[in-house]
Each structure stands twice: as structure tokens, then as C-alpha cells.
Amino acid sequence: MKTDRGSEFIDANGFEMHYVTTNRERYRIYKSDPKDCEGCPFLSQCTKSKNQEKVITRHVWESYKEEANHIRHTDEWKKIYPQRKETIERVFADAKENHGMRFTRLKGLERNQHESLIIFSCHNFKKLGLSKKRLGYI
């Protein structure tokens, strides 16, 4: 089992691979100690490097993706997920029906982005006002 601890990574054989650096594409690079891999029977499967050093690259968000994937398969999530169509997708349906976002009215990407930002900002203000009214602040 592979375990990402941030500063170190434990591979399937239980060897610790220490963090070296993060590259510009936001991948963390972990390297093993060549002494650990020296007599390993799986060396040919792990690495082809001449100095017998195993290298693993993992994106900085990979551990979060694994956690989200794990949560997705729990019973609690399976109970909550059907509510998505009632809450999240409703925002897009309202935008299409009430705010004319089925088609673009303006030319150019930047103008359409500005218009959609204004529409969704107003939508958020509307939700904020309704929730404050419901809680008795207004």
C-alpha cells in the first residue's frame, strides 16, 4: 500500500521514499535510498535506473483526490448524492430559465464572462437575502 505523508512516501514494500522537491507542474518528487533497493527481488519491476533509485512523482492534489474517491463510495455519500439535482443543478436551471443564459447575447468571451459574473453575483445576493429573511435578520 502506498502512503503519502507529505514529507515521505511509503511504497508497496514498506520502504520510505523521501521528498526531494516539487517541480513547476506541481508534482512532488520522492526518491528512495539506493541502499534499500540494493538487494530487493522486485528491483527490476520498480526501476530501470542505473543507480538503483526508485522515483515516484505525485501531484500535490493526488492525496485529496484519493480521499474524495474514498468518500464517494461510503453509504452516507450514496444517501446524500441524489440531493445534488435539487440543490446544485438548480442554480444552473435558474440561470437558464430566469436570467436568459441559454444563449449568449454579447460578442466575445470576456464580455460574456463579465455578464455571467454579474448574473451569478446577483443570484448569490438573492440567496443571501432570502436566507437572512428566513433567519429573521431582515
Coordinates of N, CA and C in Angstrom, one line a residue:
M1 N 0.8 -1.2 0.0 CA 0.0 0.0 0.0 C 0.9 1.2 0.0
K2 N 0.5 2.2 -0.8 CA 1.3 3.4 -0.9 C 0.7 4.5 0.0
T3 N 1.5 5.1 0.8 CA 1.0 6.2 1.7 C 1.8 7.4 1.5
D4 N 1.1 8.5 1.3 CA 1.7 9.8 1.1 C 1.6 10.6 2.4
R5 N 2.7 10.9 3.0 CA 2.7 11.6 4.3 C 3.2 13.0 4.1
G6 N 3.3 13.5 2.9 CA 3.8 14.9 2.6 C 5.3 14.9 2.5
S7 N 6.0 14.6 3.6 CA 7.5 14.7 3.6 C 8.1 13.4 3.2
E8 N 7.3 12.3 3.3 CA 7.8 11.0 2.9 C 6.7 10.2 2.2
F9 N 7.1 9.2 1.5 CA 6.1 8.3 0.8 C 6.6 6.9 1.1
I10 N 5.6 6.0 1.5 CA 5.9 4.6 1.7 C 5.4 3.8 0.6
D11 N 6.3 3.1 -0.1 CA 5.9 2.3 -1.3 C 5.3 0.9 -0.8
A12 N 5.0 0.1 -1.8 CA 4.3 -1.2 -1.5 C 5.2 -2.1 -0.7
N13 N 6.5 -2.0 -0.8 CA 7.3 -2.9 0.0 C 7.6 -2.4 1.4
G14 N 7.1 -1.2 1.8 CA 7.3 -0.7 3.1 C 8.6 0.2 3.2
F15 N 9.2 0.5 2.1 CA 10.4 1.4 2.1 C 10.0 2.8 2.1
E16 N 10.7 3.6 2.9 CA 10.4 5.1 2.9 C 11.1 5.7 1.7
M17 N 10.3 6.5 1.0 CA 10.9 7.3 -0.1 C 10.7 8.8 0.4
H18 N 11.8 9.5 0.4 CA 11.9 10.8 1.0 C 11.6 11.9 -0.1
Y19 N 10.9 12.9 0.3 CA 10.6 14.0 -0.5 C 11.8 14.8 -1.0
V20 N 11.9 15.1 -2.3 CA 13.1 15.8 -2.8 C 12.7 17.2 -3.1
T21 N 11.7 17.4 -4.0 CA 11.3 18.7 -4.5 C 9.9 18.7 -5.1
T22 N 9.4 19.8 -5.4 CA 8.2 20.0 -6.2 C 8.5 20.7 -7.4
N23 N 8.2 20.1 -8.6 CA 8.5 20.8 -9.8 C 7.5 21.8 -10.2
R24 N 7.7 22.5 -11.3 CA 6.9 23.6 -11.8 C 5.5 23.2 -12.1
E25 N 5.3 21.9 -12.5 CA 3.9 21.4 -12.8 C 3.2 21.0 -11.5
R26 N 3.8 21.2 -10.4 CA 3.2 20.9 -9.1 C 3.1 19.4 -8.8
Y27 N 4.2 18.8 -9.2 CA 4.3 17.3 -8.9 C 5.4 17.2 -7.8
R28 N 5.1 16.5 -6.7 CA 6.1 16.2 -5.7 C 6.9 15.0 -6.2
I29 N 8.2 15.1 -6.0 CA 9.1 14.0 -6.4 C 9.7 13.4 -5.1
Y30 N 9.5 12.1 -5.0 CA 10.0 11.3 -3.9 C 11.1 10.3 -4.5
K31 N 12.2 10.1 -3.7 CA 13.2 9.2 -4.2 C 13.5 8.3 -3.0
S32 N 13.9 7.0 -3.4 CA 14.3 6.0 -2.4 C 15.8 6.1 -2.2
D33 N 16.2 5.4 -1.1 CA 17.6 5.3 -0.8 C 18.1 4.1 -1.6
P34 N 19.1 4.3 -2.4 CA 19.6 3.1 -3.2 C 20.1 1.9 -2.4
K35 N 20.4 2.2 -1.1 CA 20.8 1.1 -0.2 C 19.6 0.2 0.1
D36 N 18.5 0.7 0.2 CA 17.3 0.0 0.5 C 16.9 -0.9 -0.7
C37 N 17.1 -0.4 -1.9 CA 16.7 -1.2 -3.1 C 17.8 -2.1 -3.6
E38 N 18.9 -2.1 -3.0 CA 20.1 -2.9 -3.5 C 19.8 -4.4 -3.6
G39 N 19.2 -5.0 -2.6 CA 19.0 -6.4 -2.6 C 17.6 -6.8 -2.8
C40 N 16.7 -5.9 -3.2 CA 15.3 -6.2 -3.4 C 15.0 -7.1 -4.6
P41 N 14.2 -8.1 -4.4 CA 13.9 -9.0 -5.5 C 13.0 -8.3 -6.6
F42 N 12.3 -7.2 -6.2 CA 11.4 -6.6 -7.1 C 12.1 -5.4 -7.8
L43 N 13.4 -5.3 -7.7 CA 14.1 -4.1 -8.3 C 13.8 -3.9 -9.7
S44 N 13.8 -5.0 -10.5 CA 13.6 -4.8 -12.0 C 12.2 -4.3 -12.3
Q45 N 11.2 -4.6 -11.4 CA 9.9 -4.1 -11.6 C 9.7 -2.7 -11.2
C46 N 10.4 -2.3 -10.2 CA 10.3 -0.9 -9.6 C 11.0 0.2 -10.4
T47 N 12.2 -0.1 -10.8 CA 13.0 0.9 -11.5 C 14.0 0.3 -12.5
K48 N 14.3 1.2 -13.5 CA 15.3 0.8 -14.5 C 16.5 1.7 -14.4
S49 N 16.6 2.5 -13.4 CA 17.7 3.4 -13.2 C 19.0 2.7 -12.9
K50 N 20.1 3.2 -13.3 CA 21.4 2.6 -13.1 C 21.9 2.7 -11.7
N51 N 21.5 3.7 -11.0 CA 21.9 3.9 -9.6 C 20.9 3.2 -8.6
Q52 N 20.0 2.4 -9.1 CA 19.0 1.7 -8.3 C 18.2 2.6 -7.4
E53 N 17.7 3.6 -7.9 CA 17.0 4.6 -7.1 C 15.6 4.7 -7.7
K54 N 14.6 4.4 -6.9 CA 13.2 4.5 -7.3 C 12.7 5.9 -7.2
V55 N 12.0 6.4 -8.2 CA 11.5 7.8 -8.2 C 10.0 7.7 -8.4
I56 N 9.2 8.4 -7.5 CA 7.8 8.5 -7.7 C 7.4 10.0 -7.8
T57 N 6.6 10.3 -8.7 CA 6.1 11.7 -8.9 C 4.5 11.6 -8.6
R58 N 4.1 12.5 -7.7 CA 2.7 12.6 -7.4 C 2.3 14.0 -7.4
H59 N 1.1 14.3 -8.0 CA 0.6 15.7 -8.0 C 0.3 16.1 -6.6
V60 N 0.4 17.4 -6.3 CA 0.1 17.8 -4.9 C -1.3 17.6 -4.5
W61 N -2.2 17.5 -5.4 CA -3.6 17.2 -5.1 C -4.0 15.8 -5.1
E62 N -3.1 14.9 -5.4 CA -3.4 13.4 -5.5 C -4.0 12.8 -4.2
S63 N -3.5 13.2 -3.1 CA -4.0 12.7 -1.8 C -5.4 13.1 -1.6
Y64 N -5.7 14.4 -2.0 CA -7.1 14.9 -1.9 C -8.1 14.1 -2.8
K65 N -7.6 13.8 -4.0 CA -8.4 13.1 -5.0 C -8.7 11.7 -4.5
E66 N -7.7 11.0 -3.9 CA -7.9 9.7 -3.3 C -8.9 9.7 -2.2
E67 N -8.8 10.8 -1.3 CA -9.7 10.9 -0.2 C -11.2 11.1 -0.7
A68 N -11.3 12.0 -1.7 CA -12.7 12.2 -2.3 C -13.2 11.0 -2.9
N69 N -12.4 10.2 -3.6 CA -12.8 9.0 -4.2 C -13.3 8.0 -3.1
H70 N -12.6 7.9 -2.0 CA -12.9 7.0 -0.9 C -14.3 7.4 -0.3
I71 N -14.5 8.7 -0.1 CA -15.7 9.2 0.5 C -16.9 8.9 -0.5
R72 N -16.7 9.0 -1.8 CA -17.7 8.8 -2.8 C -18.4 7.4 -2.7
H73 N -17.6 6.5 -2.1 CA -18.2 5.1 -2.1 C -18.7 4.7 -0.7
T74 N -18.9 5.7 0.2 CA -19.4 5.4 1.5 C -21.0 5.4 1.4
D75 N -21.6 4.8 2.4 CA -23.1 4.7 2.4 C -23.7 6.1 2.6
E76 N -23.0 6.9 3.5 CA -23.5 8.2 3.7 C -23.6 9.1 2.4
W77 N -22.5 9.0 1.6 CA -22.5 9.7 0.4 C -23.5 9.2 -0.6
K78 N -23.8 8.0 -0.6 CA -24.8 7.4 -1.5 C -26.2 7.9 -1.2
K79 N -26.4 8.2 0.1 CA -27.6 8.8 0.6 C -27.8 10.3 0.2
I80 N -26.6 11.0 0.3 CA -26.7 12.4 0.0 C -26.6 12.8 -1.5
Y81 N -26.0 12.0 -2.3 CA -25.8 12.3 -3.7 C -27.0 12.6 -4.5
P82 N -28.1 11.9 -4.3 CA -29.3 12.2 -5.0 C -29.9 13.6 -4.8
Q83 N -29.5 14.2 -3.7 CA -30.0 15.6 -3.4 C -29.3 16.6 -4.3
R84 N -28.3 16.2 -5.0 CA -27.5 17.1 -5.9 C -28.4 17.8 -6.9
K85 N -29.3 17.0 -7.5 CA -30.1 17.6 -8.5 C -31.1 18.6 -8.0
E86 N -31.3 18.6 -6.7 CA -32.3 19.5 -6.1 C -31.6 20.8 -5.6
T87 N -30.2 20.7 -5.4 CA -29.5 21.9 -4.9 C -28.6 22.5 -5.9
I88 N -27.6 21.8 -6.3 CA -26.5 22.3 -7.2 C -27.0 22.6 -8.6
E89 N -27.7 21.6 -9.2 CA -28.1 21.8 -10.6 C -29.2 22.8 -10.7
R90 N -29.9 23.1 -9.6 CA -31.0 24.0 -9.6 C -30.4 25.4 -9.9
V91 N -29.2 25.8 -9.5 CA -28.6 27.1 -9.8 C -28.5 27.3 -11.3
F92 N -28.0 26.2 -12.0 CA -27.9 26.4 -13.4 C -29.2 26.4 -14.1
A93 N -30.2 25.7 -13.6 CA -31.5 25.7 -14.2 C -32.1 27.1 -14.0
D94 N -32.0 27.7 -12.9 CA -32.5 29.0 -12.6 C -31.8 30.0 -13.6
A95 N -30.5 29.9 -13.7 CA -29.8 30.8 -14.6 C -30.3 30.7 -16.0
K96 N -30.5 29.5 -16.5 CA -31.0 29.3 -17.9 C -32.4 29.9 -18.0
E97 N -33.3 29.6 -17.1 CA -34.7 30.0 -17.2 C -35.0 31.4 -16.9
N98 N -34.4 31.9 -15.8 CA -34.7 33.2 -15.3 C -33.8 34.3 -15.8
H99 N -32.6 34.0 -16.2 CA -31.6 35.0 -16.5 C -31.2 34.9 -17.9
G100 N -31.8 34.2 -18.8 CA -31.5 34.1 -20.2 C -30.2 33.6 -20.5
M101 N -29.7 32.6 -19.8 CA -28.4 32.1 -20.1 C -28.4 30.9 -21.0
R102 N -29.5 30.7 -21.7 CA -29.5 29.6 -22.7 C -28.6 29.9 -23.9
F103 N -28.5 31.2 -24.2 CA -27.8 31.7 -25.4 C -27.0 32.9 -25.0
T104 N -25.9 33.2 -25.7 CA -25.2 34.4 -25.4 C -25.8 35.6 -26.2
R105 N -25.7 36.7 -25.5 CA -26.3 37.9 -26.2 C -25.2 38.8 -26.6
L106 N -24.0 38.6 -26.1 CA -22.9 39.5 -26.4 C -21.8 38.8 -27.3
K107 N -21.0 39.6 -27.9 CA -19.9 39.0 -28.7 C -18.6 39.1 -27.9
G108 N -17.9 38.0 -27.9 CA -16.6 37.9 -27.2 C -16.7 37.2 -25.9
L109 N -15.6 36.5 -25.6 CA -15.5 35.7 -24.4 C -15.5 36.5 -23.1
E110 N -14.7 37.6 -23.2 CA -14.6 38.4 -22.0 C -15.9 39.1 -21.6
R111 N -16.7 39.6 -22.6 CA -17.9 40.2 -22.3 C -18.9 39.3 -21.7
N112 N -19.0 38.0 -22.3 CA -19.9 37.0 -21.7 C -19.5 36.6 -20.3
Q113 N -18.2 36.5 -20.1 CA -17.7 36.2 -18.7 C -18.1 37.2 -17.7
H114 N -18.0 38.5 -18.1 CA -18.4 39.6 -17.2 C -19.9 39.5 -17.0
E115 N -20.7 39.3 -18.0 CA -22.2 39.2 -17.8 C -22.5 38.1 -16.9
S116 N -21.9 36.9 -17.1 CA -22.2 35.8 -16.2 C -21.8 36.0 -14.8
L117 N -20.7 36.7 -14.6 CA -20.3 37.0 -13.2 C -21.3 37.9 -12.6
I118 N -21.8 38.9 -13.3 CA -22.8 39.8 -12.7 C -24.1 39.0 -12.4
I119 N -24.5 38.1 -13.3 CA -25.7 37.4 -13.0 C -25.6 36.5 -11.8
F120 N -24.4 35.8 -11.7 CA -24.3 34.8 -10.6 C -24.0 35.6 -9.3
S121 N -23.4 36.8 -9.4 CA -23.3 37.6 -8.2 C -24.7 38.0 -7.6
C122 N -25.5 38.5 -8.6 CA -26.9 38.8 -8.2 C -27.6 37.6 -7.6
H123 N -27.4 36.5 -8.2 CA -28.1 35.2 -7.7 C -27.6 34.9 -6.3
N124 N -26.3 35.1 -6.0 CA -25.8 34.9 -4.7 C -26.4 35.9 -3.7
F125 N -26.5 37.2 -4.1 CA -27.1 38.2 -3.2 C -28.6 37.8 -2.9
K126 N -29.3 37.3 -3.9 CA -30.7 36.9 -3.7 C -30.7 35.8 -2.7
K127 N -29.9 34.8 -2.8 CA -29.9 33.7 -1.9 C -29.5 34.2 -0.5
L128 N -28.5 35.1 -0.4 CA -28.1 35.7 0.9 C -29.3 36.4 1.6
G129 N -30.0 37.2 0.8 CA -31.1 38.0 1.3 C -32.3 37.1 1.8
L130 N -32.5 36.0 1.0 CA -33.6 35.1 1.4 C -33.2 34.3 2.6
S131 N -32.0 33.9 2.8 CA -31.6 33.2 4.0 C -31.6 34.1 5.2
K132 N -31.2 35.4 5.0 CA -31.3 36.3 6.2 C -32.7 36.6 6.6
K133 N -33.6 36.7 5.6 CA -35.0 36.9 5.9 C -35.6 35.7 6.6
R134 N -35.2 34.5 6.2 CA -35.7 33.3 6.8 C -35.2 33.1 8.3
L135 N -34.0 33.6 8.5 CA -33.4 33.6 9.9 C -33.8 34.7 10.8
G136 N -34.6 35.7 10.2 CA -35.1 36.8 11.0 C -34.2 38.0 11.1
Y137 N -33.1 38.1 10.3 CA -32.2 39.2 10.4 C -32.8 40.4 9.7
I138 N -33.7 40.2 8.8 CA -34.3 41.3 8.0 C -35.8 41.5 8.3

